[in-house]
mmCIF file of N, CA, C and O in Angstrom:
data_model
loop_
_atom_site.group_PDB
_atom_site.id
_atom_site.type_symbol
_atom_site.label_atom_id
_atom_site.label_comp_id
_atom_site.label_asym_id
_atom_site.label_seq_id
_atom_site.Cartn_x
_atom_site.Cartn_y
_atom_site.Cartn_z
ATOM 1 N N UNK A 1 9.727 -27.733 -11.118
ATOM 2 C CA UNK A 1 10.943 -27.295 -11.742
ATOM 3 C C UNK A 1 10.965 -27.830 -13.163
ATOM 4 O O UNK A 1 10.190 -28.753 -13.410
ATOM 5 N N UNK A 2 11.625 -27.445 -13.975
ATOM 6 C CA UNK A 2 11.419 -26.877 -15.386
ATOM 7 C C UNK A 2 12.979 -27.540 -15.913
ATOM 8 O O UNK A 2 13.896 -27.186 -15.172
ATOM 9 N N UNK A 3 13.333 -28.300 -16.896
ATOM 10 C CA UNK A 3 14.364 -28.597 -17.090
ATOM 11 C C UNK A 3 14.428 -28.420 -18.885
ATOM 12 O O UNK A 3 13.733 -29.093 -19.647
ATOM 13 N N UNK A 4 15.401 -27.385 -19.310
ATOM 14 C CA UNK A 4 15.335 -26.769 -20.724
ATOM 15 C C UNK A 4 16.108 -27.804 -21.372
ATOM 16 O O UNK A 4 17.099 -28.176 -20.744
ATOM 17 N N UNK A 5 15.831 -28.468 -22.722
ATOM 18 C CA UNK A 5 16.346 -29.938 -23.057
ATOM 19 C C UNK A 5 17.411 -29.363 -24.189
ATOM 20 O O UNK A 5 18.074 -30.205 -24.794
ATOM 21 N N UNK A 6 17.546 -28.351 -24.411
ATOM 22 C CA UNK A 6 18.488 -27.858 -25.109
ATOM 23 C C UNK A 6 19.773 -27.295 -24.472
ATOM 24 O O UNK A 6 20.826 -27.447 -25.091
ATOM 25 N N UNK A 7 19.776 -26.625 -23.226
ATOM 26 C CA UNK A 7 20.711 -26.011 -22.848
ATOM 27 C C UNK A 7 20.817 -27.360 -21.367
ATOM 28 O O UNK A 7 21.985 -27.588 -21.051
ATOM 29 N N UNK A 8 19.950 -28.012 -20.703
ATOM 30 C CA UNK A 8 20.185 -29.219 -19.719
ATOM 31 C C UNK A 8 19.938 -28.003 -18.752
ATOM 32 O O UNK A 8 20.852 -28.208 -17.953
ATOM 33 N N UNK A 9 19.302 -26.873 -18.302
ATOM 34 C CA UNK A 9 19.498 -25.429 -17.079
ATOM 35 C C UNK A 9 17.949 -25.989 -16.963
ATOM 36 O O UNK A 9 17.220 -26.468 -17.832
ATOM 37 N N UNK A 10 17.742 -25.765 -15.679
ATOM 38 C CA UNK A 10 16.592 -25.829 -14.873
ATOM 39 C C UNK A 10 15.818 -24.179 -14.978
ATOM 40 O O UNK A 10 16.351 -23.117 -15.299
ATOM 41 N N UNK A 11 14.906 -24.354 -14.722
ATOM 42 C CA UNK A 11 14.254 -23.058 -14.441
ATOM 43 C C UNK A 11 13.291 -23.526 -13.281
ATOM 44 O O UNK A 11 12.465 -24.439 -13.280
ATOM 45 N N UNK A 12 13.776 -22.282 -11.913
ATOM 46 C CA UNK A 12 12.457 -22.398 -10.839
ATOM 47 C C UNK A 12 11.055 -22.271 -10.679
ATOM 48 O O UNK A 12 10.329 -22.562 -9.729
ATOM 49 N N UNK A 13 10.814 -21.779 -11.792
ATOM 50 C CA UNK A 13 9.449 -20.851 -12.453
ATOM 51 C C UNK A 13 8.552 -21.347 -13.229
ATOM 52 O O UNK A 13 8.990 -21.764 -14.301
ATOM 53 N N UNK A 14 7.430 -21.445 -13.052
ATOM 54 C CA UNK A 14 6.472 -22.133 -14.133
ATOM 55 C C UNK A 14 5.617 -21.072 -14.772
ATOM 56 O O UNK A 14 5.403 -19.940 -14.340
ATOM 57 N N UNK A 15 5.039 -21.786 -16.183
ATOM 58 C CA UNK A 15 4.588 -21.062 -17.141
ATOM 59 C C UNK A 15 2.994 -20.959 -16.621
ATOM 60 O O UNK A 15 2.511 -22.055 -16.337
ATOM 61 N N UNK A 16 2.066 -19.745 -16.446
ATOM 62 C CA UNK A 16 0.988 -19.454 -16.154
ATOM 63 C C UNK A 16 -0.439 -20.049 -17.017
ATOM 64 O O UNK A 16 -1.418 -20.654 -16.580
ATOM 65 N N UNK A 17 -0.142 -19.658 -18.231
ATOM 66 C CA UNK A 17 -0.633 -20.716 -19.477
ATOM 67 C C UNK A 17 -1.603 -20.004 -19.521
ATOM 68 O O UNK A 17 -2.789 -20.335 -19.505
ATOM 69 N N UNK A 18 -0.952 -18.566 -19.602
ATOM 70 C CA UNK A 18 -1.880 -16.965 -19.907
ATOM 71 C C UNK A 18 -0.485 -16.645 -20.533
ATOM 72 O O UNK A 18 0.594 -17.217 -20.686
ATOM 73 N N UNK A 19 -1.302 -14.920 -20.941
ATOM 74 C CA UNK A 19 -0.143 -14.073 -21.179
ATOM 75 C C UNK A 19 0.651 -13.403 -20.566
ATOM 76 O O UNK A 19 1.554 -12.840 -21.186
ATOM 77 N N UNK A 20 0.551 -13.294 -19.366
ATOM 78 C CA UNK A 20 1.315 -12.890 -18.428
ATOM 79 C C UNK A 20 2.635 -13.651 -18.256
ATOM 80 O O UNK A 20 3.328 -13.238 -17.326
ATOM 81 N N UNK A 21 2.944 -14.302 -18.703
ATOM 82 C CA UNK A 21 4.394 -14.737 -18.851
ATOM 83 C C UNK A 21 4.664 -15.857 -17.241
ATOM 84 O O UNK A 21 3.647 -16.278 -16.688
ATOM 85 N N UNK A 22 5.595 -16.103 -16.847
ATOM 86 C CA UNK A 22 6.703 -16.772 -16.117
ATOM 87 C C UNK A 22 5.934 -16.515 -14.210
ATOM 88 O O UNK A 22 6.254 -15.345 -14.000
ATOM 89 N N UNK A 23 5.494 -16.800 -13.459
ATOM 90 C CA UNK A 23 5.084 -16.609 -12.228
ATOM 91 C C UNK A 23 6.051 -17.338 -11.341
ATOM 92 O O UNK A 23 6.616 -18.398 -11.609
ATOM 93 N N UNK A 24 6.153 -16.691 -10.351
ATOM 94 C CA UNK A 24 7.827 -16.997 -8.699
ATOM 95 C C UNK A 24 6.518 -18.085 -8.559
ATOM 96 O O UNK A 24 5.292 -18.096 -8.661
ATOM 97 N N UNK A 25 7.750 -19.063 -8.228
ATOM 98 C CA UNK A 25 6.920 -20.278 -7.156
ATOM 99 C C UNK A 25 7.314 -20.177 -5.756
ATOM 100 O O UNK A 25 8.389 -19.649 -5.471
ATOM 101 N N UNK A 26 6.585 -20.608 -4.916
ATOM 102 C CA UNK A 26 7.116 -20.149 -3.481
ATOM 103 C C UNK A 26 8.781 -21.374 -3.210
ATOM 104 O O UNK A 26 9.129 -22.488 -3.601
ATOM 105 N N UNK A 27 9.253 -20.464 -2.476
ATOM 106 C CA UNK A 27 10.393 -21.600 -2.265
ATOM 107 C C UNK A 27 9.986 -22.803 -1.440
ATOM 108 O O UNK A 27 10.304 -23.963 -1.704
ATOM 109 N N UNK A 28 8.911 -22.226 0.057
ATOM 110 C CA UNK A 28 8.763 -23.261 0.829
ATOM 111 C C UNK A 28 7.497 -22.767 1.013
ATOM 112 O O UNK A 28 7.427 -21.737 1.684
ATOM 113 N N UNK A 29 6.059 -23.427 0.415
ATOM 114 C CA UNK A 29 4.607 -22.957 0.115
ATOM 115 C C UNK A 29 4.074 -23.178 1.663
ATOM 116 O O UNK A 29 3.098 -22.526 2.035
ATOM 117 N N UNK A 30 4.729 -24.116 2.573
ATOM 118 C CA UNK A 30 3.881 -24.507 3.550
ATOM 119 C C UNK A 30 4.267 -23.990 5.052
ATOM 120 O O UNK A 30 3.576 -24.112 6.064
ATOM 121 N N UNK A 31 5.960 -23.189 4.891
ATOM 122 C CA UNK A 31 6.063 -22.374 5.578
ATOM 123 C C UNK A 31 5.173 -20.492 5.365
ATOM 124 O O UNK A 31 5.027 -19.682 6.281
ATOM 125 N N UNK A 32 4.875 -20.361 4.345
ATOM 126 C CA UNK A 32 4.497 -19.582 3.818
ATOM 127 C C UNK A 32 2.346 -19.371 4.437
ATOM 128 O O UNK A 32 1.478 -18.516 4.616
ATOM 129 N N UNK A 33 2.485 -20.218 4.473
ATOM 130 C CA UNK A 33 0.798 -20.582 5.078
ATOM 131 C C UNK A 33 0.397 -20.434 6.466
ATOM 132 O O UNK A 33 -0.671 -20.076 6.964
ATOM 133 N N UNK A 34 1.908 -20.925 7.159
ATOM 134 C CA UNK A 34 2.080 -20.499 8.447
ATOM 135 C C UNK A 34 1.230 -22.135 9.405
ATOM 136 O O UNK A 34 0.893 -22.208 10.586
ATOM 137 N N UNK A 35 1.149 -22.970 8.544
ATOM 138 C CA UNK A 35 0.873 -23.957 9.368
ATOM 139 C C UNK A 35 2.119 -24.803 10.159
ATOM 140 O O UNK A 35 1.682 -25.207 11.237
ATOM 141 N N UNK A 36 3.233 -25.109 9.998
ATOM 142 C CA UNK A 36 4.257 -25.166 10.815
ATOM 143 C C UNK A 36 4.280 -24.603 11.957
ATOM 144 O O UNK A 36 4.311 -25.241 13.009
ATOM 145 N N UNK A 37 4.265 -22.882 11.854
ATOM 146 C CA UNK A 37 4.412 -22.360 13.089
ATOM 147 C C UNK A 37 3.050 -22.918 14.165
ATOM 148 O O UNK A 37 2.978 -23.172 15.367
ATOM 149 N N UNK A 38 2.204 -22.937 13.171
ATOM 150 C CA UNK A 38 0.821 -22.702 14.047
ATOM 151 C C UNK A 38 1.056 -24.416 14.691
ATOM 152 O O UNK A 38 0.362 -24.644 15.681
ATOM 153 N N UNK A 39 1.709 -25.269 14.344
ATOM 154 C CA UNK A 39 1.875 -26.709 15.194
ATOM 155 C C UNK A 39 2.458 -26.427 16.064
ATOM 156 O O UNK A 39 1.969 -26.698 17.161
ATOM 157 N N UNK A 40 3.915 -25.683 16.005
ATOM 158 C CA UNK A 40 5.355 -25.787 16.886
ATOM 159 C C UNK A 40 4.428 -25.058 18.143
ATOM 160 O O UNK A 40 4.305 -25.417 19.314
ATOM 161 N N UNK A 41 3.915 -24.059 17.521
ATOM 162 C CA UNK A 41 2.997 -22.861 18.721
ATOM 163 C C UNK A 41 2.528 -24.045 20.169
ATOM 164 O O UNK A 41 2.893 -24.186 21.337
ATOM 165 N N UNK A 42 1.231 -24.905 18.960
ATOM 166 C CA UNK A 42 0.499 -26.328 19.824
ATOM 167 C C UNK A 42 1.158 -26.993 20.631
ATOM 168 O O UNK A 42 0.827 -27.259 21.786
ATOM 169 N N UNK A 43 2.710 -27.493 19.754
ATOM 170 C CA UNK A 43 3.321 -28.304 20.576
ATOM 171 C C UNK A 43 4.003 -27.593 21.994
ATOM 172 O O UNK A 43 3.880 -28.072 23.121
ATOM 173 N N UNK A 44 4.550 -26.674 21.746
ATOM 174 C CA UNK A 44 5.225 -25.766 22.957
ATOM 175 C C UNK A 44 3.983 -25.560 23.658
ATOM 176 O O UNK A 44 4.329 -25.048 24.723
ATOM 177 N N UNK A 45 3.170 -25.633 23.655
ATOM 178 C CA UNK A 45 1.799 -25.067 24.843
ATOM 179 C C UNK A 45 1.783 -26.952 25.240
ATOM 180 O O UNK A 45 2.040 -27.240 26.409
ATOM 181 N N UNK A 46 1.663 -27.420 24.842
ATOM 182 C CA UNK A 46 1.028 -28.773 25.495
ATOM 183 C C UNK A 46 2.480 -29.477 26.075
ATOM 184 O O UNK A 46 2.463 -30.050 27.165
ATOM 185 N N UNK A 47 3.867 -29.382 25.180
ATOM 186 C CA UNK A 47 4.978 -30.027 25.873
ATOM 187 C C UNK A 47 5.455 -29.170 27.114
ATOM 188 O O UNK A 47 5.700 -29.778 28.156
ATOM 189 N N UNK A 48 5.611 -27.731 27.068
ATOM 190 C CA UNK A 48 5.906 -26.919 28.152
ATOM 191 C C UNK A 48 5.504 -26.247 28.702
ATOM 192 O O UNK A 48 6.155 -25.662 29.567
ATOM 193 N N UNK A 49 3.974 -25.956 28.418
ATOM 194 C CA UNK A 49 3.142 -25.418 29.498
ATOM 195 C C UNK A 49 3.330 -23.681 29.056
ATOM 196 O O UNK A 49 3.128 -22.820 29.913
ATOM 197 N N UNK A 50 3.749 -23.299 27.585
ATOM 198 C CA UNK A 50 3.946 -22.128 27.142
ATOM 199 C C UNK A 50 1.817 -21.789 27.238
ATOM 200 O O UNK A 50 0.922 -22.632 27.308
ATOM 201 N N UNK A 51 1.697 -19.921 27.188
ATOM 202 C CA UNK A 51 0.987 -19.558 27.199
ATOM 203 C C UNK A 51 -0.132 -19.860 25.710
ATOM 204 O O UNK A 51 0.286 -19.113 24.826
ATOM 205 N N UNK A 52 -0.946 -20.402 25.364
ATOM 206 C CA UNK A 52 -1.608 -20.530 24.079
ATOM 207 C C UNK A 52 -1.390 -19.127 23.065
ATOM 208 O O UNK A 52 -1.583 -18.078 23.678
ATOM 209 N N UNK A 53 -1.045 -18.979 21.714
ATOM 210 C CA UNK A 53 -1.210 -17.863 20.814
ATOM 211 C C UNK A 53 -2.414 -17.118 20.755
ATOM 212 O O UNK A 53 -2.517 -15.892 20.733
ATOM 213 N N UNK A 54 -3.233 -17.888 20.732
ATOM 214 C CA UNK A 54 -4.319 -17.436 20.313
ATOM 215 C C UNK A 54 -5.650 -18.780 21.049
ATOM 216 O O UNK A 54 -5.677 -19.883 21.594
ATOM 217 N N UNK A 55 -6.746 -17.468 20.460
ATOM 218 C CA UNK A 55 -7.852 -18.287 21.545
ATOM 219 C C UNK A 55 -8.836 -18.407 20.654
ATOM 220 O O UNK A 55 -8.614 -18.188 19.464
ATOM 221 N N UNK A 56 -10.149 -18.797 21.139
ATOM 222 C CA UNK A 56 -11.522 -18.169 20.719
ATOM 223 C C UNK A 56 -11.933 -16.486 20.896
ATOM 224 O O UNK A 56 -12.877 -16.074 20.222
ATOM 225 N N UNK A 57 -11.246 -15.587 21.760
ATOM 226 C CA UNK A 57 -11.229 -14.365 21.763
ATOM 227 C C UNK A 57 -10.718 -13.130 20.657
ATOM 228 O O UNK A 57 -11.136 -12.007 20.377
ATOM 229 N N UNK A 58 -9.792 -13.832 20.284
ATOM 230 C CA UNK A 58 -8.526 -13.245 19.109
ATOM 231 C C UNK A 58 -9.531 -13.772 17.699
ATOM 232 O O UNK A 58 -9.719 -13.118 16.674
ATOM 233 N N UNK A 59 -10.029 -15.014 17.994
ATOM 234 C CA UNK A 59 -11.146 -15.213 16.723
ATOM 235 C C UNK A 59 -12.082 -14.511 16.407
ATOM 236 O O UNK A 59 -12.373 -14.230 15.244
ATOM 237 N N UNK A 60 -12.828 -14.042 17.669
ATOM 238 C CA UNK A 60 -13.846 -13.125 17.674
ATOM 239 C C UNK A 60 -14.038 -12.022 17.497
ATOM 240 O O UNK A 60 -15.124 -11.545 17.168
ATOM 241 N N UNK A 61 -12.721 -11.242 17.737
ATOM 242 C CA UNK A 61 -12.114 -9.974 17.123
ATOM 243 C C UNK A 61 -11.376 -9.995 16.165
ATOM 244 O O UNK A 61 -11.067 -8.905 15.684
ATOM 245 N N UNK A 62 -10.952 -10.973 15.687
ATOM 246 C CA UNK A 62 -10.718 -10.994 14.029
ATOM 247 C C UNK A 62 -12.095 -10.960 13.033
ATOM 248 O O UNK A 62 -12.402 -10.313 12.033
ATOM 249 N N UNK A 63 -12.630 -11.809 13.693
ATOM 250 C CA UNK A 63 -13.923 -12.133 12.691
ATOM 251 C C UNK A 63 -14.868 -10.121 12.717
ATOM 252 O O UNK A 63 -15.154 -9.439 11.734
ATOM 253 N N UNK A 64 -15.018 -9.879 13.782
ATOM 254 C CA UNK A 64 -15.634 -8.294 14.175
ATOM 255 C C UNK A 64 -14.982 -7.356 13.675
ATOM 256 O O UNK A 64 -15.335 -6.178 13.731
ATOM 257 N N UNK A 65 -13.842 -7.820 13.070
ATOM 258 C CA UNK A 65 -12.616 -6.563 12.321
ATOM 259 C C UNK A 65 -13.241 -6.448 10.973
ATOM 260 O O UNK A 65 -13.738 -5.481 10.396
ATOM 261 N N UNK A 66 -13.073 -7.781 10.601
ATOM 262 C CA UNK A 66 -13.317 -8.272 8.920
ATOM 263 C C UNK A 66 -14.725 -8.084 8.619
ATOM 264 O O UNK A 66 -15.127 -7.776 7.497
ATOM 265 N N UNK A 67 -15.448 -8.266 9.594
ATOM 266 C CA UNK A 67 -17.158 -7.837 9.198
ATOM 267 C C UNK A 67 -17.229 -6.380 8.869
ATOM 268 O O UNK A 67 -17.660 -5.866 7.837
ATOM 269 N N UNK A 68 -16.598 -5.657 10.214
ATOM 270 C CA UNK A 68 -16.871 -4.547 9.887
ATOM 271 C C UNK A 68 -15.938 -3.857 8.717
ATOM 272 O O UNK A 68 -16.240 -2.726 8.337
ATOM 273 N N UNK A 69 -14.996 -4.422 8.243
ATOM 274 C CA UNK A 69 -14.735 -3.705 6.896
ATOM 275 C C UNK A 69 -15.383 -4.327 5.676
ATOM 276 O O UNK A 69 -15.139 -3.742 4.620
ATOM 277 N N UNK A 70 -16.066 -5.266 5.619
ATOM 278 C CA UNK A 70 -17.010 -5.103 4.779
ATOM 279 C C UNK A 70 -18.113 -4.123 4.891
ATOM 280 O O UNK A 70 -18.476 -3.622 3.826
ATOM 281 N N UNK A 71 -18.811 -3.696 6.141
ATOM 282 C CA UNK A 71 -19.562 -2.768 5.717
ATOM 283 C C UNK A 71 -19.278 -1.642 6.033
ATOM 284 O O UNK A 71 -20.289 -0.942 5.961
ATOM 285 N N UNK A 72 -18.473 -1.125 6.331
ATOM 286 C CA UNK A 72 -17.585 0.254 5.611
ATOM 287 C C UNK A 72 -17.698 0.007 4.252
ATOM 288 O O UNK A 72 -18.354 0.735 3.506
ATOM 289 N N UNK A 73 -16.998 -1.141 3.827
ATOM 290 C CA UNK A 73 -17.287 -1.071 1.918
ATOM 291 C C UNK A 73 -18.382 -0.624 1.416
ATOM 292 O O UNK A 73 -18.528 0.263 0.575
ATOM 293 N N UNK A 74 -19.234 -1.320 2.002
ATOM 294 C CA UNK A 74 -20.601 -1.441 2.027
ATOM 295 C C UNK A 74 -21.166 0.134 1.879
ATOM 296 O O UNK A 74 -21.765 0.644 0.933
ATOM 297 N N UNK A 75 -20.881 0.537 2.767
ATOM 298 C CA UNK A 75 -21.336 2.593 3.257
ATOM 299 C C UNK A 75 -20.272 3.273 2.606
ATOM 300 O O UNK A 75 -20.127 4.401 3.078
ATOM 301 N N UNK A 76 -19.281 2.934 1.472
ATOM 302 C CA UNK A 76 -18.882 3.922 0.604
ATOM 303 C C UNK A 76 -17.111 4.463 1.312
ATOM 304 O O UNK A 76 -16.338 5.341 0.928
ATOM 305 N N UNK A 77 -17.031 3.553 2.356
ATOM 306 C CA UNK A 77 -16.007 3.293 2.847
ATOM 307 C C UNK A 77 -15.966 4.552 4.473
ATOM 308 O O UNK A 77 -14.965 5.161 4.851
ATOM 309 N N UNK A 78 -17.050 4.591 4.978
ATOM 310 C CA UNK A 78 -17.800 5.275 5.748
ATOM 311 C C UNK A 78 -17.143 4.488 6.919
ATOM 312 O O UNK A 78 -17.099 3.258 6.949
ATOM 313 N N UNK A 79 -16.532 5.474 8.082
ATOM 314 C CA UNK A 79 -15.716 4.925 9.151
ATOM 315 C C UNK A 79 -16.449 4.577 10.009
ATOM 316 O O UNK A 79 -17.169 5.462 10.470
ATOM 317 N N UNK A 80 -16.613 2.866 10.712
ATOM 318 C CA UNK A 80 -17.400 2.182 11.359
ATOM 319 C C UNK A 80 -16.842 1.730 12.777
ATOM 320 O O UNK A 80 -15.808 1.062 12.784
ATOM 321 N N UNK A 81 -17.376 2.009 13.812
ATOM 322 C CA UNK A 81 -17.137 1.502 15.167
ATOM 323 C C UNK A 81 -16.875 0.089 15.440
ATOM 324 O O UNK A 81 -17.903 -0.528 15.719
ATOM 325 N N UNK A 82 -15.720 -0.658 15.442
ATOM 326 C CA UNK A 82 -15.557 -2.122 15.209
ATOM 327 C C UNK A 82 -15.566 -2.460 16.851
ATOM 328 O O UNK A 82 -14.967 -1.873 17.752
ATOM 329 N N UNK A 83 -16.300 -3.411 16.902
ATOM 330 C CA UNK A 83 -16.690 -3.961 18.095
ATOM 331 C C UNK A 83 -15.668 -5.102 18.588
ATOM 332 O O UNK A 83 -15.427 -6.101 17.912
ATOM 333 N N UNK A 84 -15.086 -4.834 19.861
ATOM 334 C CA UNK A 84 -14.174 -5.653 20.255
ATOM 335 C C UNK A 84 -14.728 -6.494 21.551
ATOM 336 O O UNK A 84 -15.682 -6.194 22.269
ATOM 337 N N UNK A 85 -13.768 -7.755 21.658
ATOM 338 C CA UNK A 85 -14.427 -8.356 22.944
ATOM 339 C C UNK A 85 -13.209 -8.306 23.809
ATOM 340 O O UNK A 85 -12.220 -9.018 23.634
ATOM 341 N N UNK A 86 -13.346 -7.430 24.737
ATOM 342 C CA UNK A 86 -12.338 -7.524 25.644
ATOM 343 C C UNK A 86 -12.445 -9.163 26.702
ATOM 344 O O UNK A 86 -13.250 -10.093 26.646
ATOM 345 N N UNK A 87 -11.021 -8.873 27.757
ATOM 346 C CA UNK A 87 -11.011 -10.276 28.077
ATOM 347 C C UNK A 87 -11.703 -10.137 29.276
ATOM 348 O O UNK A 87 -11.738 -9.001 29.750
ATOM 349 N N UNK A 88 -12.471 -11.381 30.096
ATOM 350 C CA UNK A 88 -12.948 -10.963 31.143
ATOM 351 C C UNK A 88 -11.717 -10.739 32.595
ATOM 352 O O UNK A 88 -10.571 -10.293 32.645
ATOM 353 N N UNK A 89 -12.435 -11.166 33.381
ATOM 354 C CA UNK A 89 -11.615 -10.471 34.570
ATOM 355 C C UNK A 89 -11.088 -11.840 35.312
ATOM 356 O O UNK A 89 -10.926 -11.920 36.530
ATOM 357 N N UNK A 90 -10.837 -12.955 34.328
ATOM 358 C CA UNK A 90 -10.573 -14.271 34.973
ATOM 359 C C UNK A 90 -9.331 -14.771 34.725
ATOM 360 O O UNK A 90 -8.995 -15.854 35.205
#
């Protein structure tokens, strides 16, 4: 935060130190990242026995999403069969 020594007014906004002028600062950067939730998630699975968010499965089909749109990029944006891992039968 930014405090103008002429007028004593704050400004929320900081200067880029380009030409692009004045850039939003986040209000709350670390809700914004989503690591909060991703604890409260941890803690509710281990204090109450809630179901986990996410796994090593949801990783593996994230990661098989994001590969394959790179090489769609790759082929000119050429529509690619993205390989999923379904769950087993356990």
């Amino acid at each position: 935060m930014w405090v103008n020594l002429r007028s004593g007014r704050t400004m929320d906004r900081f200067h880029t130190n380009s030409k692009q002028g004045w850039a939003c600062t986040s209000p709350d950067e670390d809700w914004f990242t989503g690591y909060p939730q991703e604890m409260e998630a941890f803690y509710r699975t281990i204090a109450y026995g809630d179901p986990a968010e996410s796994d090593s499965l949801l990783a593996a089909n994230a990661i098989s999403t994001l590969y394959i749109a790179y090489v769609s990029a790759d082929r000119a944006g050429e529509a690619v069969e993205v390989t999923t891992y379904p769950k087993s039968g356990r």
